[in-house]
Every structure is written in C-alpha cells, then in structure tokens.
Amino acid sequence: MAKITPVATFDCVVFGATGDLTLRKLLPALYHCFRDGQMPDDARVIGAARSNLTADDFRQRAGAALEKLVTPDDLDADVVRRFLTVLDYAPIDVTAPDADWTVLSSRLDPNRVRVFYLATSPDLYGPVCRGLAAAGLNTPQSRVVLEKPIGHDLASAQAIIRDVAAVFTEAQTFRIDHFLGKETVQNLMALRFANTIFERLWTSDVIDHVQITVAETVGLEGRGGYFDKAGVLRDMVQNHLLQLLCLIAMEPPVSLDADRVRDEKLKVLRALRPLAPHEIPSLTVRGQYAHGAIDGKPVPSYLKDLGPDSSSATETFVALKAEIRTWRWANVPFYLRTGKRLPRKVSEIVIQFRGQPFSIFPAESAEWEPNRLVIRLQPEEGMRLSMMTKDPGPGGLRLSSTGLDIRFEQTFGTRFPDAYERLLMDTVRGDATLFMRHDEVEAAWTWIEPILNAWASRPDQPRLYPAGSWGPTASIALIERDGRTWYEDVG
Ligand code: BG6
C-alpha cells in the first residue's frame, strides 16, 4: 500500500454540526482520515450550529455516532479518544441579525488552511458566507464546501452561485457531488485513460449504447421533508447520474488539472441534446413506489412513508434516454435510470458493444451475446467484460458467453474508503478535480429544467410501481422500443 502523507494541518468548521450529514458521514470520514494518518493530530474540527452545546456535548454526540457507524474492526478506542480531542464546538445562529461570530473566530488560527463546510440547507449558504465575510474570516487560505442540492432549478442555482461568489472565489469553492469521491467512480478515469485498449473502442462505430443504473432499496430514511420537494430527478439525475455520464463520455483531458478535467465534462453536458416538450413523455418515465416487498419484507408506499393522509406527485424513480451530440457519440443512446425501493442496491454502468456485422459460425452454435463491459460501482465493486468463447470438449463447435472478471475486493484486499474521506482531504489540499465547477452545475440544470417543466404540466403522472420491482413497466418499454433491454444480471 502506498505511503500516506498527511495533509497540511487545518481548521475545519462544520456548519450544521448537529445534523444528519455531519454525524452520519463527515465525522466517520474524518475519523478514518485521522486513523489512517491523513489528518494531522493537531488539526481541528469545529462544529457550529444553533444548539447551545459545549465542546464536551458535541464530542459525546460524535463518539456515539462513531460507535454506531464505524465497523467494529475499524473502531479503535484509543484512536477514538484522540480523535475526539480534535473536536470543538461553537454555538451560532447564522440567521440572527446580531449573530455573534466572535466565539467561532476566537477558535481559528489565522495561519492555517481553513475549511468552511456548509452541511446546512442551501438557503443558509448566502447568510453563512456573508457572515463569514463580515467577521473577516475568509482568509486567502480558506475554502468553502457546499453540499448539494445547489438550487432546485437553474435560476435558484445561479442565485446560490452568485451569493457564494460574492465572498469566495471559484478556486475557493468546492461543490460536492459525493459520487465523484467513490473509488470506483475515480477509477473510470483510470479505466479510460490509463489503458490503451478501451479508448480506441470508445466510439459509436463499436459501442451500441450505454446504460447507467443507480438503484437503491432505501425509501425516505427520515428525509421526507427534503425529498418530497426535490424528487429523484433533482436528487440523483441532475448531479450523480449526469456526472457518471460525463466521465464515460468525455474526451481525454489534456491533463489531470482540475479545470482541464472539468472543461471536458462541461463539453459533454453542453452537448446533451435538449429534449423538446413533445418528446418528454416518450423519452422519460417517472414513477412513484406503491406498497410492495423487498427481500421478502413488506414495504409501505411512498405516500405512507411521507405520513398519514399524504398526497404527492413526487417521483421516486426516473428512467430516461439521453443523446450526446458529438461525432464520438452520434447514434449511441445513453439510458439512465435510478430509483428508491428497487429490488437491490446497485450502481453500475453497462457499455454495450455492437454485434458482429455477420458470423462465420453456424447459427445453432451459440446464443449470441455482443460484448459488454459492466462496471460495477457498488456494491461488489469490479468490472466484467463478457466475450464469446468456445466451450471446451468434443461434440461440435459450441460457443458461449463468459467473462473477464475483476473483483476489486479480491484484487486489492483493502477497505474502500468512503467518498467523503477523499473529498474532505482534497478540500484541504485545494484540489478541486472531484468537485463541480459552477458552469457544470448550470449546464446540468439547463438540460434538466425542460423535463421538470414538462412534468409539471402533466398531473396524470407519476406511474406507480410496486416497491421491490424495477420501476414502472413504461421504463422497460422505453428501452425495448429501441430493440434493447435493461441489463439485469444483477443477481
Ligand atoms: C444522495 C441522495 O446524494 O445520494 C440520496 O440525496 C441517496 O437520496 C444517496 O440515497 C445515495 O448515495 P450512496 O452513496 O448511498 O449511493
């Protein structure tokens, strides 16, 4: 394993310190960075929130969260004890006109890298940034980290971008799409640009179509208030799925410099063919889960999950067909689907190659399957390239489809760090490669917005699907109309 070099020491202020994201994701990620020696012992993490807690109260909450969320193998009592001493707390109500920033300010070292992590609702991004500026806390070594959603449409995203830009430069601004921090998502760049074989095949001459599936078994998980306003198109497609599409479709960047990588992703987003209103009913499907069963256990409907007597037209499933208007991708559709309460948690990308133009083998020698590369992002991370091979033995020529298989866990035998570990340390390093630039966010909304508008004018939707199924049957029809099928060898 490569030697771990710690990042420069830093002060990290987490706004929204008592919230779900901080306790569930950020603190466990920081704990792992600390344990692995990436985070220096004298770094400081200062929780900031409205609750009037002491530093000890906050440490106690953090300790309980680690106990619950870190696997026993990784939980070392001595490391936990040392990690908790790194934590501090500053109560502050950022919305109050007379908010007192002095407590927070007194905790910060003027000579250190400073990370302001905004794990709050986006309507606080403006007030927090203005408060930081007024208190003189934005030093040249400061960075601000924003969680998604960046807005709920283009105009609101631009308003947030403007509010933050009034205080922080683009180079200081880190917009998180946590999918970009997943090891297997980072590996997409290695797959494409560190291997000569694939890049030469990555064209419409050879590739028939691409499928991107991000399926979840979970439902609302107590986030109904947020989710019901967002829906899965905003929550997952506008960011995570479009980012995956970019990484698959982009041209090789001239270097790994953050802006050069983001320039190429931006070109893909700008090349997405805008969907005309009349096409949206046939090129998109939205669904909402009804009651059903997952793993043999009954699961209530979305409306029941929302609460008694709820009514909602929010989608929990989306399937759509996208096209990229470039020479490389002409006539290669990208089919995207994602949803809650599907049968399995699985995220994967399928590169379906074209079939042979003609065959010299007798028709009865095989059930032909054109080559396919399946990139499994989670769980059971790995890659499988399926190919036709001769069945060994006598009795005539028979062919069948087998696979070249890489399972990362077996190959590397190491824990896969959580996306937030990498992303948090990258903010300290000032490396924005795995973060979204403002123009990417805007281009993604520009493509998504007509879909949202067309859907808003169709009150007869979404279509119901039983929890534990792969979404409404219209999703199957969407791809089968083109003579293709969803890859479902996920068993
Ligand atoms: C988040 C969404 O961005 O990603 C959630 O808001 C979703 O709704 C989650 O469940 C999925 O992330 P992961 O890392 O569990 O695949």
Coordinates of C-alpha atoms and ligand atoms in Angstrom, one line a residue:
M1 CA 0.0 0.0 0.0
A2 CA 1.3 3.5 -0.9
K3 CA 2.7 5.5 2.0
I4 CA 0.2 8.0 3.3
T5 CA 1.3 11.6 3.5
P6 CA -0.8 13.8 5.9
V7 CA -2.3 16.9 4.5
A8 CA -1.2 20.3 5.9
T9 CA -2.7 21.0 9.3
F10 CA -6.1 22.8 9.1
D11 CA -9.1 24.1 10.9
C12 CA -12.4 22.8 9.6
V13 CA -15.6 24.5 10.6
V14 CA -18.7 22.4 10.0
F15 CA -21.9 24.4 9.9
G16 CA -24.9 22.1 10.6
A17 CA -22.8 20.2 13.1
T18 CA -25.7 18.5 14.8
G19 CA -27.3 17.4 11.5
D20 CA -27.6 14.0 9.9
L21 CA -24.9 14.5 7.3
T22 CA -22.3 15.6 9.9
L23 CA -23.0 12.7 12.2
R24 CA -23.6 10.0 9.6
K25 CA -20.9 10.9 7.0
L26 CA -18.5 13.7 7.9
L27 CA -17.4 12.6 11.4
P28 CA -16.9 9.0 10.4
A29 CA -14.9 10.1 7.3
L30 CA -12.8 12.4 9.4
Y31 CA -12.2 9.7 11.9
H32 CA -10.9 7.3 9.2
C33 CA -8.6 10.1 7.8
F34 CA -7.3 10.6 11.3
R35 CA -6.8 6.9 12.0
D36 CA -5.0 6.4 8.7
G37 CA -2.6 9.3 9.3
Q38 CA -4.0 11.5 6.5
M39 CA -5.2 14.1 9.0
P40 CA -2.6 15.6 11.3
D41 CA -3.1 15.2 15.1
D42 CA -3.2 19.0 15.6
A43 CA -5.9 19.6 13.0
R44 CA -9.1 20.9 14.5
V45 CA -12.8 20.3 13.6
I46 CA -15.1 22.9 15.0
G47 CA -18.8 22.1 14.9
A48 CA -21.0 25.1 14.5
A49 CA -24.8 25.0 15.0
R50 CA -27.7 26.8 16.7
S51 CA -27.9 24.4 19.7
N52 CA -26.3 25.6 22.8
L53 CA -23.9 22.7 23.3
T54 CA -20.5 22.6 24.9
A55 CA -17.5 21.1 23.2
D56 CA -17.9 18.1 25.5
D57 CA -21.6 17.6 24.5
F58 CA -20.5 17.7 20.9
R59 CA -17.7 15.2 21.5
Q60 CA -20.2 12.9 23.2
R61 CA -22.6 13.0 20.2
A62 CA -19.7 12.4 17.9
G63 CA -18.5 9.5 19.9
A64 CA -21.9 7.9 19.9
A65 CA -22.1 8.4 16.1
L66 CA -18.8 6.7 15.6
E67 CA -19.8 3.8 17.8
K68 CA -22.8 3.3 15.7
L69 CA -21.4 3.8 12.2
V70 CA -17.8 2.7 12.1
T71 CA -17.4 -1.0 11.8
P72 CA -16.0 -2.7 14.9
D73 CA -12.8 -3.7 13.1
D74 CA -12.0 -0.1 12.3
L75 CA -13.1 1.3 15.7
D76 CA -10.0 1.6 17.9
A77 CA -10.8 3.0 21.4
D78 CA -7.5 4.8 21.7
V79 CA -7.8 6.5 18.3
V80 CA -11.4 7.5 19.0
R81 CA -10.3 9.1 22.2
R82 CA -7.5 11.1 20.4
F83 CA -9.8 11.9 17.6
L84 CA -12.5 13.4 19.9
T85 CA -9.9 15.8 21.4
V86 CA -9.6 17.3 17.9
L87 CA -13.2 18.3 18.0
D88 CA -14.5 21.6 19.3
Y89 CA -17.9 23.4 19.2
A90 CA -19.1 27.0 18.7
P91 CA -22.8 27.8 19.1
I92 CA -24.0 30.3 16.5
D93 CA -27.3 31.2 14.9
V94 CA -26.2 32.3 11.5
T95 CA -29.7 33.6 10.6
A96 CA -29.9 36.1 13.6
P97 CA -29.1 39.7 12.6
D98 CA -26.9 40.1 15.7
A99 CA -25.2 36.7 15.3
D100 CA -22.1 36.6 17.4
W101 CA -19.2 35.3 15.3
T102 CA -16.5 36.1 17.9
V103 CA -16.7 32.7 19.6
L104 CA -16.0 30.9 16.3
S105 CA -13.4 33.5 15.2
S106 CA -11.5 33.0 18.5
R107 CA -11.2 29.3 17.8
L108 CA -9.4 29.8 14.4
D109 CA -5.7 30.0 13.7
P110 CA -5.0 32.8 11.1
N111 CA -2.1 30.9 9.6
R112 CA -3.8 27.6 8.8
V113 CA -5.8 26.3 5.9
R114 CA -9.4 26.9 6.8
V115 CA -12.3 24.8 5.5
F116 CA -15.8 26.0 6.0
Y117 CA -18.1 23.0 5.4
L118 CA -21.7 24.0 4.8
A119 CA -23.7 20.9 5.8
T120 CA -26.8 23.0 6.1
S121 CA -29.8 23.6 4.0
P122 CA -28.9 25.6 0.9
D123 CA -30.9 28.7 1.9
L124 CA -28.3 29.2 4.6
Y125 CA -25.3 29.3 2.1
G126 CA -25.8 33.0 1.4
P127 CA -26.2 34.1 5.1
V128 CA -23.2 31.9 6.2
C129 CA -20.9 33.3 3.5
R130 CA -21.9 36.9 4.2
G131 CA -21.5 36.3 8.0
L132 CA -18.0 34.8 7.4
A133 CA -17.1 37.8 5.2
A134 CA -18.4 40.4 7.7
A135 CA -16.5 38.7 10.5
G136 CA -13.3 38.8 8.4
L137 CA -12.9 35.0 8.4
N138 CA -12.3 34.5 4.7
T139 CA -8.5 34.4 4.6
P140 CA -6.6 33.6 1.4
Q141 CA -6.1 30.0 2.6
S142 CA -9.9 29.5 3.2
R143 CA -12.2 27.2 1.2
V144 CA -15.9 26.8 1.3
V145 CA -17.6 23.4 0.8
L146 CA -21.2 23.2 -0.4
E147 CA -23.4 20.2 -0.3
K148 CA -25.9 19.5 -3.0
P149 CA -28.6 20.4 -3.9
I150 CA -27.3 23.6 -5.4
G151 CA -30.7 25.0 -6.1
H152 CA -33.9 23.4 -7.4
D153 CA -33.7 24.8 -10.9
L154 CA -31.4 27.0 -13.0
A155 CA -32.4 30.4 -11.5
S156 CA -32.1 29.2 -7.9
A157 CA -28.8 27.5 -8.6
Q158 CA -27.5 30.7 -10.1
A159 CA -28.7 32.7 -7.1
I160 CA -26.7 30.4 -4.8
I161 CA -23.7 30.6 -7.0
R162 CA -23.8 34.4 -7.0
D163 CA -24.3 34.6 -3.2
V164 CA -21.3 32.4 -2.6
A165 CA -19.2 34.1 -5.3
A166 CA -19.7 37.5 -3.6
V167 CA -17.4 36.1 -0.8
F168 CA -15.4 33.2 -2.2
T169 CA -13.6 32.9 -5.5
E170 CA -14.3 29.9 -7.7
A171 CA -10.9 28.4 -6.8
Q172 CA -12.0 28.6 -3.1
T173 CA -15.4 27.0 -3.8
F174 CA -15.8 23.2 -3.6
R175 CA -19.2 21.9 -4.7
I176 CA -19.6 18.3 -3.5
D177 CA -21.1 15.5 -5.6
H178 CA -20.1 12.7 -3.4
F179 CA -20.3 10.1 -6.2
L180 CA -17.1 11.7 -7.6
G181 CA -15.3 10.7 -4.5
K182 CA -16.2 7.0 -4.8
E183 CA -13.2 4.9 -5.6
T184 CA -14.9 3.1 -8.4
V185 CA -16.0 6.4 -10.0
Q186 CA -12.5 7.8 -9.8
N187 CA -11.4 4.5 -11.4
L188 CA -13.5 5.4 -14.5
M189 CA -10.7 7.9 -15.5
A190 CA -8.1 5.2 -14.9
L191 CA -10.0 2.7 -17.0
R192 CA -10.4 5.0 -19.9
F193 CA -7.2 7.0 -19.9
A194 CA -4.6 4.6 -18.4
N195 CA -5.4 1.7 -20.8
T196 CA -5.0 1.9 -24.5
I197 CA -7.4 -0.8 -25.4
F198 CA -10.6 0.8 -24.3
E199 CA -10.1 4.3 -25.5
R200 CA -9.8 3.0 -29.1
L201 CA -13.1 1.2 -28.8
W202 CA -14.9 4.1 -27.2
T203 CA -16.8 5.3 -30.3
S204 CA -20.1 4.9 -32.0
D205 CA -18.5 2.5 -34.5
V206 CA -18.1 0.0 -31.7
I207 CA -20.5 0.9 -28.9
D208 CA -24.2 0.4 -29.4
H209 CA -25.5 2.1 -26.3
V210 CA -24.7 2.8 -22.6
Q211 CA -26.8 2.2 -19.6
I212 CA -26.4 3.8 -16.2
T213 CA -28.3 2.4 -13.3
V214 CA -28.3 3.7 -9.7
A215 CA -30.7 1.6 -7.8
E216 CA -31.5 1.9 -4.1
T217 CA -33.6 -0.2 -1.8
V218 CA -34.0 2.5 0.8
G219 CA -37.0 4.8 0.8
L220 CA -37.2 8.2 2.6
E221 CA -35.0 7.5 5.7
G222 CA -36.5 10.4 7.6
R223 CA -35.7 12.9 4.7
G224 CA -39.3 13.2 3.5
G225 CA -39.3 17.0 4.0
Y226 CA -36.4 17.5 1.6
F227 CA -37.1 14.6 -0.8
D228 CA -40.7 15.4 -1.4
K229 CA -39.8 18.9 -2.6
A230 CA -36.9 17.5 -4.7
G231 CA -37.8 14.2 -6.3
V232 CA -35.3 11.8 -7.8
L233 CA -34.6 13.8 -10.9
R234 CA -33.2 16.7 -8.9
D235 CA -31.8 14.5 -6.1
M236 CA -29.9 12.0 -8.3
V237 CA -30.0 12.6 -12.0
Q238 CA -29.1 16.3 -12.1
N239 CA -25.9 15.6 -10.3
H240 CA -24.8 12.0 -9.7
L241 CA -26.1 10.3 -12.9
L242 CA -25.1 13.2 -15.2
Q243 CA -21.6 13.2 -13.6
L244 CA -21.3 9.5 -14.4
L245 CA -22.4 10.1 -17.9
C246 CA -19.8 12.8 -18.2
L247 CA -17.0 10.6 -17.1
I248 CA -18.0 7.9 -19.6
A249 CA -18.5 10.3 -22.5
M250 CA -15.9 13.0 -22.1
E251 CA -12.8 13.4 -24.3
P252 CA -9.4 12.8 -22.8
P253 CA -8.5 15.9 -20.8
V254 CA -5.1 17.4 -21.7
S255 CA -4.0 16.9 -18.0
L256 CA -5.5 15.9 -14.7
D257 CA -5.6 19.6 -13.7
A258 CA -9.0 20.3 -12.1
D259 CA -10.1 22.8 -14.7
R260 CA -8.9 20.7 -17.6
V261 CA -11.0 17.7 -16.4
R262 CA -14.0 19.9 -15.7
D263 CA -13.7 21.6 -19.1
E264 CA -14.2 18.2 -20.7
K265 CA -17.1 17.3 -18.5
L266 CA -18.7 20.6 -19.3
K267 CA -18.5 20.0 -23.0
V268 CA -20.5 16.7 -22.6
L269 CA -23.2 18.5 -20.6
R270 CA -23.4 21.2 -23.2
A271 CA -23.6 18.5 -26.0
L272 CA -26.6 16.8 -24.4
R273 CA -29.4 17.1 -26.9
P274 CA -32.1 19.2 -25.3
L275 CA -35.4 17.3 -25.0
A276 CA -38.3 19.1 -26.7
P277 CA -41.5 19.2 -24.7
H278 CA -43.4 16.9 -27.0
E279 CA -40.7 14.2 -26.7
I280 CA -40.5 14.2 -22.9
P281 CA -43.4 11.7 -22.4
S282 CA -41.7 9.2 -24.7
L283 CA -38.1 9.8 -23.6
T284 CA -38.6 10.0 -19.9
V285 CA -40.5 7.8 -17.3
R286 CA -41.3 8.9 -13.8
G287 CA -42.6 6.6 -11.2
Q288 CA -43.5 6.5 -7.5
Y289 CA -43.4 3.4 -5.3
A290 CA -46.6 1.8 -4.1
H291 CA -46.5 -0.8 -1.4
G292 CA -44.6 -4.0 -2.1
A293 CA -41.9 -6.1 -0.7
I294 CA -38.1 -6.1 -0.6
D295 CA -36.2 -9.2 0.4
G296 CA -39.5 -10.8 1.4
K297 CA -40.4 -8.0 3.8
P298 CA -43.4 -5.8 3.2
V299 CA -42.7 -2.2 2.4
P300 CA -45.2 0.7 2.6
S301 CA -45.9 3.0 -0.3
Y302 CA -44.2 6.4 -0.7
L303 CA -47.3 8.2 0.4
K304 CA -47.5 6.1 3.6
D305 CA -43.8 6.8 4.2
L306 CA -44.5 10.5 3.8
G307 CA -47.1 10.4 6.6
P308 CA -50.8 10.0 7.2
D309 CA -53.1 11.4 4.6
S310 CA -50.3 12.5 2.3
S311 CA -50.7 13.2 -1.3
S312 CA -47.8 13.8 -3.6
A313 CA -46.8 13.6 -7.2
T314 CA -43.1 13.5 -6.5
E315 CA -41.2 10.9 -8.4
T316 CA -39.1 8.3 -6.7
F317 CA -38.0 6.6 -10.0
V318 CA -36.7 8.0 -13.2
A319 CA -35.7 6.4 -16.5
L320 CA -34.7 8.4 -19.5
K321 CA -32.9 8.3 -22.8
A322 CA -30.2 10.9 -23.4
E323 CA -28.2 11.6 -26.5
I324 CA -24.9 13.4 -26.9
R325 CA -24.4 15.4 -30.0
T326 CA -20.8 14.8 -30.8
W327 CA -19.1 12.8 -33.5
R328 CA -17.9 10.2 -31.0
W329 CA -21.4 9.6 -29.6
A330 CA -23.6 10.0 -32.7
N331 CA -26.4 7.4 -32.5
V332 CA -25.3 6.0 -29.2
P333 CA -28.1 6.5 -26.7
F334 CA -27.4 6.7 -23.0
Y335 CA -30.2 5.1 -21.0
L336 CA -30.3 6.3 -17.4
R337 CA -32.4 5.0 -14.5
T338 CA -32.5 5.5 -10.8
G339 CA -35.0 4.9 -8.1
K340 CA -35.8 4.3 -4.5
R341 CA -37.3 1.0 -3.2
L342 CA -35.9 -1.1 -6.1
P343 CA -35.1 -4.8 -5.5
R344 CA -31.3 -4.3 -4.9
K345 CA -28.8 -1.6 -4.1
V346 CA -26.6 -1.5 -7.2
S347 CA -24.9 1.2 -9.2
E348 CA -23.4 0.1 -12.5
I349 CA -22.6 1.3 -15.9
V350 CA -23.0 -1.0 -18.9
I351 CA -21.1 -0.4 -22.1
Q352 CA -22.9 -2.5 -24.7
F353 CA -20.8 -3.1 -27.8
R354 CA -22.3 -3.7 -31.2
G355 CA -22.9 -7.2 -32.5
Q356 CA -20.8 -8.7 -35.3
P357 CA -21.7 -7.5 -38.8
F358 CA -22.0 -11.2 -39.8
S359 CA -21.0 -14.5 -38.4
I360 CA -18.9 -17.4 -39.8
F361 CA -20.3 -19.6 -37.1
P362 CA -23.4 -21.7 -37.6
A363 CA -26.5 -20.1 -36.0
E364 CA -27.1 -23.0 -33.8
S365 CA -23.6 -22.9 -32.3
A366 CA -24.4 -20.2 -29.7
E367 CA -26.8 -17.8 -28.2
W368 CA -25.0 -14.7 -29.4
E369 CA -24.3 -12.0 -27.0
P370 CA -22.5 -9.0 -28.2
N371 CA -19.6 -8.0 -26.0
R372 CA -20.4 -6.0 -22.9
L373 CA -18.4 -4.2 -20.3
V374 CA -20.2 -3.9 -17.0
I375 CA -18.6 -1.5 -14.5
R376 CA -19.9 -2.2 -11.0
L377 CA -19.6 0.9 -8.9
Q378 CA -21.2 -0.5 -5.8
P379 CA -21.5 -2.9 -4.1
E380 CA -19.1 -5.8 -5.1
E381 CA -17.1 -3.2 -7.0
G382 CA -15.5 -4.5 -10.1
M383 CA -15.6 -4.9 -13.9
R384 CA -16.6 -7.7 -16.2
L385 CA -16.0 -7.9 -19.9
S386 CA -18.2 -10.5 -21.5
M387 CA -17.0 -12.3 -24.5
M388 CA -17.8 -15.3 -26.7
T389 CA -15.5 -18.3 -26.1
K390 CA -15.5 -21.9 -27.4
D391 CA -16.9 -24.5 -24.9
P392 CA -14.2 -27.0 -24.3
G393 CA -14.7 -30.6 -25.4
P394 CA -15.8 -32.7 -28.3
G395 CA -19.3 -32.7 -29.9
G396 CA -19.1 -29.9 -32.4
L397 CA -18.4 -26.2 -32.1
R398 CA -20.4 -24.6 -29.4
L399 CA -19.8 -21.1 -28.1
S400 CA -21.0 -19.3 -25.0
S401 CA -20.6 -16.0 -23.3
T402 CA -18.1 -15.9 -20.5
G403 CA -16.4 -13.1 -18.7
L404 CA -13.1 -11.5 -17.8
D405 CA -13.8 -10.5 -14.3
I406 CA -12.1 -8.2 -11.8
R407 CA -13.4 -8.0 -8.3
F408 CA -11.7 -5.1 -6.6
E409 CA -12.0 -6.5 -3.1
Q410 CA -10.3 -9.8 -4.1
T411 CA -7.7 -8.0 -6.2
F412 CA -6.8 -5.3 -3.7
G413 CA -7.9 -6.8 -0.4
T414 CA -8.3 -3.5 1.2
R415 CA -11.1 -1.3 2.6
F416 CA -12.7 1.0 0.1
P417 CA -12.6 4.5 1.7
D418 CA -15.8 6.3 1.9
A419 CA -16.2 9.1 -0.8
Y420 CA -16.2 11.8 1.9
E421 CA -12.7 10.8 3.2
R422 CA -11.2 11.6 -0.2
L423 CA -13.3 14.7 -0.8
L424 CA -12.6 16.2 2.7
M425 CA -8.9 15.8 2.3
D426 CA -9.0 17.2 -1.2
T427 CA -10.6 20.4 0.1
V428 CA -7.7 20.8 2.5
R429 CA -5.3 20.2 -0.4
G430 CA -7.1 22.7 -2.5
D431 CA -7.6 20.1 -5.3
A432 CA -11.0 20.7 -7.0
T433 CA -10.8 17.9 -9.6
L434 CA -13.5 15.9 -8.0
F435 CA -15.8 18.8 -7.4
M436 CA -18.3 20.5 -9.7
R437 CA -17.5 23.9 -11.2
H438 CA -20.3 26.4 -11.3
D439 CA -20.7 26.1 -15.1
E440 CA -21.2 22.3 -14.8
V441 CA -24.0 22.8 -12.2
E442 CA -25.6 25.4 -14.5
A443 CA -25.3 23.2 -17.7
A444 CA -26.8 20.3 -15.8
W445 CA -29.8 22.3 -14.7
T446 CA -30.2 23.7 -18.2
W447 CA -30.7 20.2 -19.5
I448 CA -32.9 19.0 -16.7
E449 CA -35.2 22.0 -16.4
P450 CA -37.3 21.4 -19.5
I451 CA -38.0 17.9 -18.2
L452 CA -39.2 19.4 -14.9
N453 CA -41.3 21.9 -16.7
A454 CA -42.9 19.3 -18.9
W455 CA -43.6 17.0 -16.0
A456 CA -45.2 19.9 -14.0
S457 CA -47.8 20.2 -16.8
R458 CA -48.8 16.5 -16.7
P459 CA -50.8 15.9 -13.5
D460 CA -51.6 12.3 -14.5
Q461 CA -48.1 11.2 -13.6
P462 CA -46.0 9.6 -11.9
R463 CA -46.8 6.0 -12.6
L464 CA -46.9 3.7 -9.6
Y465 CA -44.6 0.7 -9.3
P466 CA -44.6 -1.9 -6.5
A467 CA -41.7 -1.4 -4.1
G468 CA -39.2 -4.2 -4.8
S469 CA -39.7 -4.0 -8.6
W470 CA -37.5 -2.4 -11.2
G471 CA -39.8 0.6 -11.7
P472 CA -42.9 1.1 -13.8
T473 CA -43.3 -1.1 -16.9
A474 CA -43.0 2.0 -19.0
S475 CA -39.3 2.0 -18.1
I476 CA -38.9 -1.4 -19.8
A477 CA -40.9 -0.1 -22.8
L478 CA -38.6 3.0 -23.0
I479 CA -35.6 0.9 -23.9
E480 CA -37.4 -2.0 -25.6
R481 CA -38.9 0.3 -28.2
D482 CA -35.3 0.7 -29.4
G483 CA -34.9 -3.1 -29.6
R484 CA -32.7 -3.1 -26.4
T485 CA -33.2 -4.4 -22.9
W486 CA -32.0 -3.2 -19.5
Y487 CA -29.1 -5.3 -18.3
E488 CA -30.4 -7.1 -15.2
D489 CA -27.8 -9.7 -14.4
V490 CA -27.6 -8.2 -11.0
G491 CA -28.4 -11.4 -9.2
Ligands
BG6_1 C1 -27.6 11.3 -2.1 C2 -29.1 11.4 -2.3 O1 -26.9 12.4 -2.8 O2 -27.1 10.1 -2.6 C3 -29.8 10.3 -1.5 O3 -29.5 12.7 -1.7 C4 -29.2 9.0 -2.0 O4 -31.2 10.3 -1.8 C5 -27.7 9.0 -1.9 O5 -29.8 7.9 -1.2 C6 -27.1 7.7 -2.5 O6 -25.7 7.7 -2.2 P1 -24.9 6.3 -1.9 O7 -23.5 6.8 -1.7 O8 -25.6 5.6 -0.8 O9 -25.0 5.6 -3.2

